[in-house]
PDB file of C-alpha atoms in Angstrom:
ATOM      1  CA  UNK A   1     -54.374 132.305-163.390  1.00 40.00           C
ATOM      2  CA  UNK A   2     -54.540 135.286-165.829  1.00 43.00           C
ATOM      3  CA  UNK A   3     -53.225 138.902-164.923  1.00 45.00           C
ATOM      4  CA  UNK A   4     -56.248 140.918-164.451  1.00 47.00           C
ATOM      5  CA  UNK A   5     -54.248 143.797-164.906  1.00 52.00           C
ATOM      6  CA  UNK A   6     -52.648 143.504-168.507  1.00 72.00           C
ATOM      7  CA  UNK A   7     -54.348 141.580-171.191  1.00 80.00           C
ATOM      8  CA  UNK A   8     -51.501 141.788-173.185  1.00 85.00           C
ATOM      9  CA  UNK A   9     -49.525 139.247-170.868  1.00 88.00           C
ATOM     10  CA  UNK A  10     -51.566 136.922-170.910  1.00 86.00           C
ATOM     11  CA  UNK A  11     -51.883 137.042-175.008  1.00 89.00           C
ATOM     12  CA  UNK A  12     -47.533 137.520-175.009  1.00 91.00           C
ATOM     13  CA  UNK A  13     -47.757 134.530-172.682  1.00 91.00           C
ATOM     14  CA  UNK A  14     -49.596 131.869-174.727  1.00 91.00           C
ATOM     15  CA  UNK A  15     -47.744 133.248-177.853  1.00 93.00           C
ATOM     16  CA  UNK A  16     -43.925 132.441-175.905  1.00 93.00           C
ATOM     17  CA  UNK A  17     -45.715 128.691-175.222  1.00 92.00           C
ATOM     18  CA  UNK A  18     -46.654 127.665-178.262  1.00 93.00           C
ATOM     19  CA  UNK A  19     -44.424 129.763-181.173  1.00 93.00           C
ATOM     20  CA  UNK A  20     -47.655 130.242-183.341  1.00 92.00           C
ATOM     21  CA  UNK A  21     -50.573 133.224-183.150  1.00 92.00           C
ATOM     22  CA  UNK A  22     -53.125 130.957-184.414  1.00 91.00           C
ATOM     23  CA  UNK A  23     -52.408 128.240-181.967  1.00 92.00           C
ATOM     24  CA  UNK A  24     -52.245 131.183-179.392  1.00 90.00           C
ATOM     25  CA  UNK A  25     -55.546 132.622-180.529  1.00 89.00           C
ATOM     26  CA  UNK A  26     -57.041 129.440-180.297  1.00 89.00           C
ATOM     27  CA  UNK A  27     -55.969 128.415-176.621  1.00 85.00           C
ATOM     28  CA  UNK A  28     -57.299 131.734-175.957  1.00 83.00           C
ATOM     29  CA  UNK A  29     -60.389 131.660-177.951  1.00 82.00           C
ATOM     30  CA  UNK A  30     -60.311 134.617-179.571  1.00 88.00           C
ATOM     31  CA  UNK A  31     -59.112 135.808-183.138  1.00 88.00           C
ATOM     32  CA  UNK A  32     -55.450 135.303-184.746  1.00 90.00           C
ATOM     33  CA  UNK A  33     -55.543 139.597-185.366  1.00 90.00           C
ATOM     34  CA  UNK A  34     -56.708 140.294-181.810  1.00 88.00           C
ATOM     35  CA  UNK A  35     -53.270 138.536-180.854  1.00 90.00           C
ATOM     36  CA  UNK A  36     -51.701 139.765-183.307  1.00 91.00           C
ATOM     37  CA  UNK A  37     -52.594 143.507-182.747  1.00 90.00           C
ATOM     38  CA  UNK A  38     -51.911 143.118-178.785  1.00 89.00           C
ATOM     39  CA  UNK A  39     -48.200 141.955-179.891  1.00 91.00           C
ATOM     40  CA  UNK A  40     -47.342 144.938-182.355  1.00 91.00           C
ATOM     41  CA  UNK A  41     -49.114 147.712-180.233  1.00 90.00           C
ATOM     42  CA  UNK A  42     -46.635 146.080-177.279  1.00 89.00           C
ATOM     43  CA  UNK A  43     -43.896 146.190-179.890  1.00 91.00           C
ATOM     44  CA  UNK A  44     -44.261 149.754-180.971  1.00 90.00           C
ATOM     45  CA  UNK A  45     -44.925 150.851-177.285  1.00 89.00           C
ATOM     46  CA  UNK A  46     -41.572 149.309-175.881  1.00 90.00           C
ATOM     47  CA  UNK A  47     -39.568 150.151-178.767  1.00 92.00           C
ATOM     48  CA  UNK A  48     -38.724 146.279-179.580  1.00 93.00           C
ATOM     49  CA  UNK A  49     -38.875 143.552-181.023  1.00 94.00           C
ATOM     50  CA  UNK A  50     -40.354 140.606-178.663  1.00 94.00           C
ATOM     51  CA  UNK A  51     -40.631 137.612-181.674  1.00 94.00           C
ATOM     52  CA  UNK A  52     -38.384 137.084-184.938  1.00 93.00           C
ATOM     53  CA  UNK A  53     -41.009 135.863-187.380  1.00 89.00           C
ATOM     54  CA  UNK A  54     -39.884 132.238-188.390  1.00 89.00           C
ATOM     55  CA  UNK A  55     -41.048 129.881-191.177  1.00 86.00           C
ATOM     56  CA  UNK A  56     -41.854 127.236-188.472  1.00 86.00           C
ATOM     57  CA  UNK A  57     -43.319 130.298-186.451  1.00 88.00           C
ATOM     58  CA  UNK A  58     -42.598 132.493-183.875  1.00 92.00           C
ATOM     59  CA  UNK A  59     -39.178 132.858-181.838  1.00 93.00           C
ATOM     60  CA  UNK A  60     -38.904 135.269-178.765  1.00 95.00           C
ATOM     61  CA  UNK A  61     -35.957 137.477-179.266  1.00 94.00           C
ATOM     62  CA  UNK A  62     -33.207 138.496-176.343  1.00 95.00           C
ATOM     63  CA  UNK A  63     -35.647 141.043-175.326  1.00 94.00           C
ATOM     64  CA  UNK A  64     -39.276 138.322-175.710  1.00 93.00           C
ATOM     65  CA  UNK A  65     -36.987 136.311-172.984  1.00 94.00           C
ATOM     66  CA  UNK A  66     -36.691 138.927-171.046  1.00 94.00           C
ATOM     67  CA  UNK A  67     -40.239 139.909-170.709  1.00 93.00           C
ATOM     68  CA  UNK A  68     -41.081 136.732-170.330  1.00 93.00           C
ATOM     69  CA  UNK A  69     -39.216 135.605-167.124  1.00 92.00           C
ATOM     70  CA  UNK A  70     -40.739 139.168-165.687  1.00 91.00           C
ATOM     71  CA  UNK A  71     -44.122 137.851-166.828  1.00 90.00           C
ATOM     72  CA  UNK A  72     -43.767 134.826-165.020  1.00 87.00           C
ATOM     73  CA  UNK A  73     -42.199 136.417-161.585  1.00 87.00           C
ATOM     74  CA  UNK A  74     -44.985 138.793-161.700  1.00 86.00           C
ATOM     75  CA  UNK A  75     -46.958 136.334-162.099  1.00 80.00           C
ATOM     76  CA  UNK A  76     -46.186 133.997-159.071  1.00 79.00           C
ATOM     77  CA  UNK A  77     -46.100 137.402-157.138  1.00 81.00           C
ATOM     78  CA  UNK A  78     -49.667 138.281-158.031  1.00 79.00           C
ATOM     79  CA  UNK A  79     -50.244 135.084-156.513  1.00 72.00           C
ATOM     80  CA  UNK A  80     -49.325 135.463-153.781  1.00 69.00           C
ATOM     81  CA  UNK A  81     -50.834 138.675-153.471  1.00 75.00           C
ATOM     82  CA  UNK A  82     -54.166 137.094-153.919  1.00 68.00           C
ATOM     83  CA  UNK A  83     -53.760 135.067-150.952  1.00 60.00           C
ATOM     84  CA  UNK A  84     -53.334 138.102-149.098  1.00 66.00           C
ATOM     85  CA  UNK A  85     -56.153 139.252-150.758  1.00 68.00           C
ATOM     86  CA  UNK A  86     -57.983 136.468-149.289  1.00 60.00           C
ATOM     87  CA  UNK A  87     -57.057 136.850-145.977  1.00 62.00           C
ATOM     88  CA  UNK A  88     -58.197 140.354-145.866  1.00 63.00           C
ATOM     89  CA  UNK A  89     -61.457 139.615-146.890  1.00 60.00           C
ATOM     90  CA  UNK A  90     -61.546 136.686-144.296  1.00 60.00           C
ATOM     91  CA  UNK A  91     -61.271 140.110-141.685  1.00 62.00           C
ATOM     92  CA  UNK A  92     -63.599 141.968-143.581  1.00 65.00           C
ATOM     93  CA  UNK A  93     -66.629 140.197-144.209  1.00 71.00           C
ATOM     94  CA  UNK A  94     -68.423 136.650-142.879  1.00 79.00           C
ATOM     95  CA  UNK A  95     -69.474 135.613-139.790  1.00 87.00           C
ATOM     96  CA  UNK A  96     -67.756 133.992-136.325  1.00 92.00           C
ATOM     97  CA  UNK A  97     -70.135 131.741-134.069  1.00 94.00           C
ATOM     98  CA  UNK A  98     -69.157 131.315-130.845  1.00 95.00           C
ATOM     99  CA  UNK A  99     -70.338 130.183-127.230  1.00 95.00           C
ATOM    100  CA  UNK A 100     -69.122 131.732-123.620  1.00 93.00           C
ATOM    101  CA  UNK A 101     -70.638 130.807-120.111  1.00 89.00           C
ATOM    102  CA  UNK A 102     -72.839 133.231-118.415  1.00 83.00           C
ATOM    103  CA  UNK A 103     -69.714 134.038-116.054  1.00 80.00           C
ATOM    104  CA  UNK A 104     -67.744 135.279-119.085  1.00 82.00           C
ATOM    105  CA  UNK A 105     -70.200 138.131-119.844  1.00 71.00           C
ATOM    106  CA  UNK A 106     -68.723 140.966-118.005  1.00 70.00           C
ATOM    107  CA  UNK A 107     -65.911 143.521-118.745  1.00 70.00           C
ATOM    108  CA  UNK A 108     -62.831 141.825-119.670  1.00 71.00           C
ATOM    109  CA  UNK A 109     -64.508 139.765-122.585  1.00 83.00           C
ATOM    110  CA  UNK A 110     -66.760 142.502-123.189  1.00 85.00           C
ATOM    111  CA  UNK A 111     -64.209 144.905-123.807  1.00 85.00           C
ATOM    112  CA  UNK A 112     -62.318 142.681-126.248  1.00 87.00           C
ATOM    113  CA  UNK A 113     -65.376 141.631-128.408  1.00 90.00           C
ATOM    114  CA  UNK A 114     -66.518 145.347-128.643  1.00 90.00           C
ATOM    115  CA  UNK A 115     -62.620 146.505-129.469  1.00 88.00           C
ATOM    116  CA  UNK A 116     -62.961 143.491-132.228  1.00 89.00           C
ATOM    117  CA  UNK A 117     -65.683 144.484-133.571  1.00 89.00           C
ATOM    118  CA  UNK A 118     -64.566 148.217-133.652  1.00 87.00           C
ATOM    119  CA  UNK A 119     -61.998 146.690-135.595  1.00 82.00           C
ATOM    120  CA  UNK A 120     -63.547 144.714-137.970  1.00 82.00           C
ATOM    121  CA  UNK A 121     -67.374 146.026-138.747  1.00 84.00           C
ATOM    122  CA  UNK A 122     -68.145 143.872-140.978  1.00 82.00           C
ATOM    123  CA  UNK A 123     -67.232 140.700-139.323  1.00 86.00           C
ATOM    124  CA  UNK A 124     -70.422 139.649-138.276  1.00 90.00           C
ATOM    125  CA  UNK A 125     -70.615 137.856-134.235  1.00 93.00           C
ATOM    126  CA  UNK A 126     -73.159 134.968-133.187  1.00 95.00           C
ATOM    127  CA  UNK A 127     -72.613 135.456-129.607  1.00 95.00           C
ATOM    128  CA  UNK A 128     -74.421 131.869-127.704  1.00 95.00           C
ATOM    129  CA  UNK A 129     -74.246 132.212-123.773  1.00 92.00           C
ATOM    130  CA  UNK A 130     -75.285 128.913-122.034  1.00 91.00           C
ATOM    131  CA  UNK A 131     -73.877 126.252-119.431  1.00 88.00           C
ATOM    132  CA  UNK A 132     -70.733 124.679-120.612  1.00 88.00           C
ATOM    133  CA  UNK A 133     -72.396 121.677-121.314  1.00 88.00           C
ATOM    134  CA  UNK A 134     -75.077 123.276-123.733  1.00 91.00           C
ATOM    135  CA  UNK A 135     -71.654 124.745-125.491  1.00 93.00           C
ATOM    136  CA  UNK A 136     -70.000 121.896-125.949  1.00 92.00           C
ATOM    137  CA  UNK A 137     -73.012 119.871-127.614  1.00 92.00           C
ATOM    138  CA  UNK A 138     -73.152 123.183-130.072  1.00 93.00           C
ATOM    139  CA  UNK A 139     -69.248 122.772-130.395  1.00 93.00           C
ATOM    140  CA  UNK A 140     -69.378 118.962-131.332  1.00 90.00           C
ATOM    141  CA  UNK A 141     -72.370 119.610-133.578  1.00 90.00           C
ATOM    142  CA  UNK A 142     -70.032 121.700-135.256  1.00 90.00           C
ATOM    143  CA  UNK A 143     -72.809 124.950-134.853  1.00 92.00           C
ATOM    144  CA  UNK A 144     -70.457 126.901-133.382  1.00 94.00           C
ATOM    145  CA  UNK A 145     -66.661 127.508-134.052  1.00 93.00           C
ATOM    146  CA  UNK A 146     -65.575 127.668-131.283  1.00 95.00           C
ATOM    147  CA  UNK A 147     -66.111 128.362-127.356  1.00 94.00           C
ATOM    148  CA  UNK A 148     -64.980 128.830-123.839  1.00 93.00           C
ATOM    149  CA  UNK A 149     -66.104 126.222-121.471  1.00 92.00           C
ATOM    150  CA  UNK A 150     -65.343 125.009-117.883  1.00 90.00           C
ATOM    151  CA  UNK A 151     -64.096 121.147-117.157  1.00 87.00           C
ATOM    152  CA  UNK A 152     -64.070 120.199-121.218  1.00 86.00           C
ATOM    153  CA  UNK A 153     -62.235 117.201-119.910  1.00 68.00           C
ATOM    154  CA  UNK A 154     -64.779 114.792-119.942  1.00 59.00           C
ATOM    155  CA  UNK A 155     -66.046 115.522-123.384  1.00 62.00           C
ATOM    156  CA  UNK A 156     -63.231 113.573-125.570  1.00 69.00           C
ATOM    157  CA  UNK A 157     -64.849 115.042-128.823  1.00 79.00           C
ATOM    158  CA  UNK A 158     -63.703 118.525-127.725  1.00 87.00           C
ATOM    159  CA  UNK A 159     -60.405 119.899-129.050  1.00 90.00           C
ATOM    160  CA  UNK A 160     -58.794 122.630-126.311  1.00 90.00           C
ATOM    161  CA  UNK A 161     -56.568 124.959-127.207  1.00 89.00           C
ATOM    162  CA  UNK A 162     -55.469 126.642-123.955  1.00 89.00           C
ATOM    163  CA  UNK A 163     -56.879 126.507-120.362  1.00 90.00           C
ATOM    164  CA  UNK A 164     -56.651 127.953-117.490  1.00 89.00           C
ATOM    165  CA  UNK A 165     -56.716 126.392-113.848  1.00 90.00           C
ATOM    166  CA  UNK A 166     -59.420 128.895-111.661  1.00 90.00           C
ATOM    167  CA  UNK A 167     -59.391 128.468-107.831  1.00 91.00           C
ATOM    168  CA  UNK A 168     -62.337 128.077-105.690  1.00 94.00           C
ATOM    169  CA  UNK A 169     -62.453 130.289-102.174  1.00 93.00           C
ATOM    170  CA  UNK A 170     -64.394 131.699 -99.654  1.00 95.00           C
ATOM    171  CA  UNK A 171     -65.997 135.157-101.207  1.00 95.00           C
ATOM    172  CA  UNK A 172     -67.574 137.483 -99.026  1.00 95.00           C
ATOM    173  CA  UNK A 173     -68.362 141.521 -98.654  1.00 95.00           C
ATOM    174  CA  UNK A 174     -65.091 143.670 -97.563  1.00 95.00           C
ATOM    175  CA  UNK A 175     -67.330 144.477 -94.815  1.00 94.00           C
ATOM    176  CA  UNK A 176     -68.067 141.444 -93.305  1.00 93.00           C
ATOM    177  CA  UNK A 177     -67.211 140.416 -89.697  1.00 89.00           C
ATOM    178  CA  UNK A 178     -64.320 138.177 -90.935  1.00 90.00           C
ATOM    179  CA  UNK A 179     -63.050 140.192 -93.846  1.00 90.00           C
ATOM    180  CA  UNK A 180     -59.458 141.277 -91.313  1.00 83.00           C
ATOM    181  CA  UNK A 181     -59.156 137.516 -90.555  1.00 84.00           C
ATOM    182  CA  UNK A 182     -57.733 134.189 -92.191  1.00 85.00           C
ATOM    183  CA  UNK A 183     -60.715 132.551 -92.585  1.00 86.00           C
ATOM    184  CA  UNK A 184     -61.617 128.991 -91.402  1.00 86.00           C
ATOM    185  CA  UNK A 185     -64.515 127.140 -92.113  1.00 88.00           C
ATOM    186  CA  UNK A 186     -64.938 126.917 -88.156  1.00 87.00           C
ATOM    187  CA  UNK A 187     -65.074 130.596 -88.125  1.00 89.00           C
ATOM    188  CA  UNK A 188     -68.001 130.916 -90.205  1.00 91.00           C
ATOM    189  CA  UNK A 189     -70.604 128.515 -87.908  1.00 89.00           C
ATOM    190  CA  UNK A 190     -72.359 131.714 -87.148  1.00 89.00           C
ATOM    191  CA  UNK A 191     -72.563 133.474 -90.528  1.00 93.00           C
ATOM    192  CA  UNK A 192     -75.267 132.380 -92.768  1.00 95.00           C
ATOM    193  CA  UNK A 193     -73.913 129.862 -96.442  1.00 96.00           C
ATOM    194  CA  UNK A 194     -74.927 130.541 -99.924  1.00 96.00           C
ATOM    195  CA  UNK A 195     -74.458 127.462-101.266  1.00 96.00           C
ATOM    196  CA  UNK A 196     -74.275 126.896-105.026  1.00 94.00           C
ATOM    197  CA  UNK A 197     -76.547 123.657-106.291  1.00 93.00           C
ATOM    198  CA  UNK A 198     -77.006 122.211-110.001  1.00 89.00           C
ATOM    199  CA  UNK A 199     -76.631 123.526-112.569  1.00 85.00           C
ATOM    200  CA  UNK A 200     -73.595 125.320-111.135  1.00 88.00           C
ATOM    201  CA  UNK A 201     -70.511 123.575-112.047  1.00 86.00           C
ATOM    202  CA  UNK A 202     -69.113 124.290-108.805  1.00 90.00           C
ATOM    203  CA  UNK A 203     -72.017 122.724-106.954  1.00 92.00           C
ATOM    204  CA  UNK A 204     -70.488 119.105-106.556  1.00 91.00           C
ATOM    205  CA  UNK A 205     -66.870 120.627-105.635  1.00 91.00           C
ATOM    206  CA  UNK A 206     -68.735 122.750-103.003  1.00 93.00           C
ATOM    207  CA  UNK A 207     -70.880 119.495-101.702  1.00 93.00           C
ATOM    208  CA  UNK A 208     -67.795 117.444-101.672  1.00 91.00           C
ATOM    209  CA  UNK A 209     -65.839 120.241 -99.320  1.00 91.00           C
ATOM    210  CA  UNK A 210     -68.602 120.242 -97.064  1.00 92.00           C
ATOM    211  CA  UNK A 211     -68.738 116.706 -96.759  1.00 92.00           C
ATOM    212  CA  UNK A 212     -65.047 115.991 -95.844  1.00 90.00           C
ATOM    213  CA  UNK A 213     -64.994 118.609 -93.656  1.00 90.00           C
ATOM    214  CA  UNK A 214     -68.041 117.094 -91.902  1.00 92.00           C
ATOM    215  CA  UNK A 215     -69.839 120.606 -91.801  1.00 92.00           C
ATOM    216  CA  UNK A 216     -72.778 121.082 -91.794  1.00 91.00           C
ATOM    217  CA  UNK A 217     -73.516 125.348 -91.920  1.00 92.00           C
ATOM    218  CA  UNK A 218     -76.325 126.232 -88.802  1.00 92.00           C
ATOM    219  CA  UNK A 219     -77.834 129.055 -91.510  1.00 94.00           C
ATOM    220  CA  UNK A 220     -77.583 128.710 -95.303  1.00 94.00           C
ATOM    221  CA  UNK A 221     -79.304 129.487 -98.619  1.00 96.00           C
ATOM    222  CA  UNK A 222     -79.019 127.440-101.455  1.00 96.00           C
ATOM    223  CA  UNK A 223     -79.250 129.152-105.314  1.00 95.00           C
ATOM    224  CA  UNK A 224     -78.123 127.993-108.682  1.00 93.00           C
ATOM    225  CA  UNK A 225     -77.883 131.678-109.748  1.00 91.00           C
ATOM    226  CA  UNK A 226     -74.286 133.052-109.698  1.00 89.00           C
ATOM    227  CA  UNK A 227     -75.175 136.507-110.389  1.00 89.00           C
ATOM    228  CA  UNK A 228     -78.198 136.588-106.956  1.00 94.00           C
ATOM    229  CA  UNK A 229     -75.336 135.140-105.045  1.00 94.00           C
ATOM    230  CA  UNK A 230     -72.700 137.830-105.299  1.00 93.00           C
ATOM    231  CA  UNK A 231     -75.413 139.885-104.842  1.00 93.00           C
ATOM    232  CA  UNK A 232     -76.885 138.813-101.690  1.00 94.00           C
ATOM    233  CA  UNK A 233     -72.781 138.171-100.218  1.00 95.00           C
ATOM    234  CA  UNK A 234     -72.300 142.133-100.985  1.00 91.00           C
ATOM    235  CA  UNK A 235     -75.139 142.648 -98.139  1.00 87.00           C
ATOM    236  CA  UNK A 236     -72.234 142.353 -95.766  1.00 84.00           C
ATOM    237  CA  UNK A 237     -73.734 139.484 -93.720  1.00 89.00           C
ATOM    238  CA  UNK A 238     -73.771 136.083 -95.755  1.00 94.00           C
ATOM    239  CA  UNK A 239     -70.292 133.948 -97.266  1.00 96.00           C
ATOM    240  CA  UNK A 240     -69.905 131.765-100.086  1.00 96.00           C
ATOM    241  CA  UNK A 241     -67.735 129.184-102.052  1.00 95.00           C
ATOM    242  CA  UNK A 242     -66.896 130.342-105.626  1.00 95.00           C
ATOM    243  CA  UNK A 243     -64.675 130.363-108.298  1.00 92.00           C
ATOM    244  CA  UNK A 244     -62.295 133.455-108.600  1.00 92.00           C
ATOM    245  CA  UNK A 245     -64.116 133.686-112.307  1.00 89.00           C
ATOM    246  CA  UNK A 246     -67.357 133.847-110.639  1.00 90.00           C
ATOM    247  CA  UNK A 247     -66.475 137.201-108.894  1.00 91.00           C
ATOM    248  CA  UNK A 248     -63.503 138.153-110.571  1.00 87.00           C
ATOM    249  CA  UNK A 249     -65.304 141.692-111.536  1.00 86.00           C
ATOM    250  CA  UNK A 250     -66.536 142.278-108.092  1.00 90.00           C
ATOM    251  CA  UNK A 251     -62.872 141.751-106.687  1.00 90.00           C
ATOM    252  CA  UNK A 252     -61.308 143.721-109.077  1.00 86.00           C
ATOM    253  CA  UNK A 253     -63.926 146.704-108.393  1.00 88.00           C
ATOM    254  CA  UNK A 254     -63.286 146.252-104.306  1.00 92.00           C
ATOM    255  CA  UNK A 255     -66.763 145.137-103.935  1.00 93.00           C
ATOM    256  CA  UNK A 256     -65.974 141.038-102.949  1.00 95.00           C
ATOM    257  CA  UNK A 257     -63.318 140.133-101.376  1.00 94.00           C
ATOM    258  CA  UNK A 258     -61.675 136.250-102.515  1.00 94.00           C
ATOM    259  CA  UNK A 259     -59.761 133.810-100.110  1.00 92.00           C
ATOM    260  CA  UNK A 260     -58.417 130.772-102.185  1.00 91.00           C
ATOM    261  CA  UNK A 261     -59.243 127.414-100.147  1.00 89.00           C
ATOM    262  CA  UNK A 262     -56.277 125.783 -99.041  1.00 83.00           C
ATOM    263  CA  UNK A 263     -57.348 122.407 -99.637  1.00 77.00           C
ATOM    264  CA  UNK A 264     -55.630 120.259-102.329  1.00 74.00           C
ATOM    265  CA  UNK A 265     -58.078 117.986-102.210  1.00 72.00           C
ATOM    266  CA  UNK A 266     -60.122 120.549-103.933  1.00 83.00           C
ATOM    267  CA  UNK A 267     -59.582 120.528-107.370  1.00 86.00           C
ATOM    268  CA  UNK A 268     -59.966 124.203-109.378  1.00 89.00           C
ATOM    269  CA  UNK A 269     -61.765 124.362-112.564  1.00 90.00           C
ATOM    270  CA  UNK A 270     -60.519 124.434-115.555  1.00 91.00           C
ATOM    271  CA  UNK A 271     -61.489 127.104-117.885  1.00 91.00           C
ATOM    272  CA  UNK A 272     -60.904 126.400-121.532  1.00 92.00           C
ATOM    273  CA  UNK A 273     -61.070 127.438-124.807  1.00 93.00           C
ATOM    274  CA  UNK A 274     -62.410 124.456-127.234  1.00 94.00           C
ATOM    275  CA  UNK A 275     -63.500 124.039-130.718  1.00 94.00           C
ATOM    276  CA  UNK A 276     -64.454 120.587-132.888  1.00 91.00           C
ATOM    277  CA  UNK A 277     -61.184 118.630-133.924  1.00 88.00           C
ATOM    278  CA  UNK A 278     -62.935 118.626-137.161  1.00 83.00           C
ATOM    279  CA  UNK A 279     -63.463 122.487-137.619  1.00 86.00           C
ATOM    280  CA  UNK A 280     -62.150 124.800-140.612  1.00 84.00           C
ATOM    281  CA  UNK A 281     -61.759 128.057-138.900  1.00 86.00           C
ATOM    282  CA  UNK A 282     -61.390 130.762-140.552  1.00 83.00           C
ATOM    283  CA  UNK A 283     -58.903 133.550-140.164  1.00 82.00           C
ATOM    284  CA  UNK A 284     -60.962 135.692-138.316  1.00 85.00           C
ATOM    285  CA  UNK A 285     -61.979 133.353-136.114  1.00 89.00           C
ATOM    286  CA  UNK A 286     -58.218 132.455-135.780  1.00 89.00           C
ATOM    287  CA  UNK A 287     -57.971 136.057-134.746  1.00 87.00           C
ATOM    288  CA  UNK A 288     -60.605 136.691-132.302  1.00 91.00           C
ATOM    289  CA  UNK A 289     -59.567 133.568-130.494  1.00 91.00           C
ATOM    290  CA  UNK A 290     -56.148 134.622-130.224  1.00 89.00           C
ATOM    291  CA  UNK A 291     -57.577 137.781-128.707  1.00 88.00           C
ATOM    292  CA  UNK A 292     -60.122 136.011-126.242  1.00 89.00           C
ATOM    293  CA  UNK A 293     -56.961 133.708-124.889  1.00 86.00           C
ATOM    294  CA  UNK A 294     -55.063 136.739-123.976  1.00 82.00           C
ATOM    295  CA  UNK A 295     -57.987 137.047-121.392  1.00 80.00           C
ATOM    296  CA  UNK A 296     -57.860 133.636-120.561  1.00 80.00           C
ATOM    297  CA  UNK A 297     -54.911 134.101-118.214  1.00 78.00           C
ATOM    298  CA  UNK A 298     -56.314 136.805-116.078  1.00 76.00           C
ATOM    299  CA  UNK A 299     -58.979 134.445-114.066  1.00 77.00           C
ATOM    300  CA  UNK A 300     -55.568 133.039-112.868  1.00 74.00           C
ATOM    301  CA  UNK A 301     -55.737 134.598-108.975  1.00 75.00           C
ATOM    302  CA  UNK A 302     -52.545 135.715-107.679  1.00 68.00           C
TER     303      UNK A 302
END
């Protein structure tokens, strides 16, 4: 690779290789006096001599040596500095495609993206929100580079990167009837279920619950909308089975209150972040993942 900045090192260069102008000039397709004017403006300029003119050619002198090893550390510098380069404009220009379930768009993730993109303007976002299963076909078709799914376990051509475990509990208004109590599923005979059916991910872990608990709720509601069914539990009256992810911004705001099930039988999800095995990412995708698994870890409920 030539140095952009100095034509005359890369003329002094080819000159040092093969101890002739003419072969010089020729490697470098240009004329034996443009090489040779390059070398004796550089001569007069430094104030010496770089080549003793031989009858078999050209021979660098003490100080030719010199400026030659230079050349060449500069060289593998500048190098390096491209790569750099490189990277930089990987943060400064292109575009990051990405998928997050509909229970990832709210203020933690939000915030990140938006300081990300405060960061970087000219990093272009794809933003896909779907069901974790319409995310992961988009994953292994390799249209997105990555995303953040729930259960990626059963999809073997999904490569995950970091998880976390997110309980499922009872969720309910701060002013319900039971919101001072330990709750037991006996306790809440009398209060009306919102039970969460397909496509819900949780919807099978809820069925199962219900099932080996042999309960059977006197009033309930089913929905397969997450977002109507936080709503309708802050009316006070109703309860539900969610994840901690699914009302992790109503809990934090004081607005839902969350009681982890005790049940190990009960298995939490999984939340993870997942690209395609296969995938070149590039750095700034690198980088906003990074920055999206730092958020990861606070659907953990403690």
């Amino acid at each position: 690779m030539s140095l952009p900045f100095s034509r005359f090192s890369e003329y002094f260069l080819m000159v040092a290789k093969t101890g002739n102008l003419r072969k010089a000039a020729d490697q470098l397709f240009i004329s034996v006096s443009a090489v040779h004017r390059q070398i004796a403006l550089a001569e007069e300029q430094l104030g010496v001599q770089l080549f003793e003119r031989m009858p078999t050619g050209l021979k660098m002198t003490l100080a030719g040596e010199l400026l030659y090893a230079d050349l060449l550390k500069w060289q593998k510098e500048f190098q390096q500095t491209r790569v750099r380069f490189d990277e930089i404009q990987g943060l400064q220009r292109g575009t990051i495609k990405f998928g997050l379930i509909t229970a990832l768009n709210q203020d933690l993730i939000v915030e990140e993206i938006n300081q990300f993109q405060q960061e970087y303007p000219w990093i272009t976002l794809e933003i896909v929100i779907d069901t974790s299963d319409a995310i992961t076909q988009k994953i292994t078709a390799l249209d997105l580079d990555f995303g953040i799914v729930l259960d990626p376990s059963e999809h073997r051509q999904l490569s995950v990167l970091s998880f976390v475990e997110v309980p499922l509990g009872f969720a309910y208004s701060p002013q319900h009837a039971l919101a001072n109590t330990t709750i037991s599923l006996s306790q809440t005979q009398e209060t009306r279920h919102l039970i969460g059916i397909a496509p819900l991910v949780i919807a099978d872990r809820v069925a199962s619950f219900y099932k080996k608990r042999d309960f059977v709720p006197q009033y309930k509601t089913y929905c397969s909308d997450i977002n109507l069914m936080t709503n309708l539990l802050k009316r006070q009256t109703d309860i539900a089975i969610l994840s901690y992810l699914d009302v992790y911004t109503a809990h934090k705001k004081g607005k839902l209150l969350f009681s982890p099930l005790k049940d190990q039988a009960i298995r939490p999800l999984v939340l993870a972040l997942c690209t395609a095995p296969k995938r070149q990412l590039s750095r700034a995708a690198q980088l906003l993942m990074q920055r999206l698994l730092t958020q990861l870890e606070t659907y953990q409920y403690d």
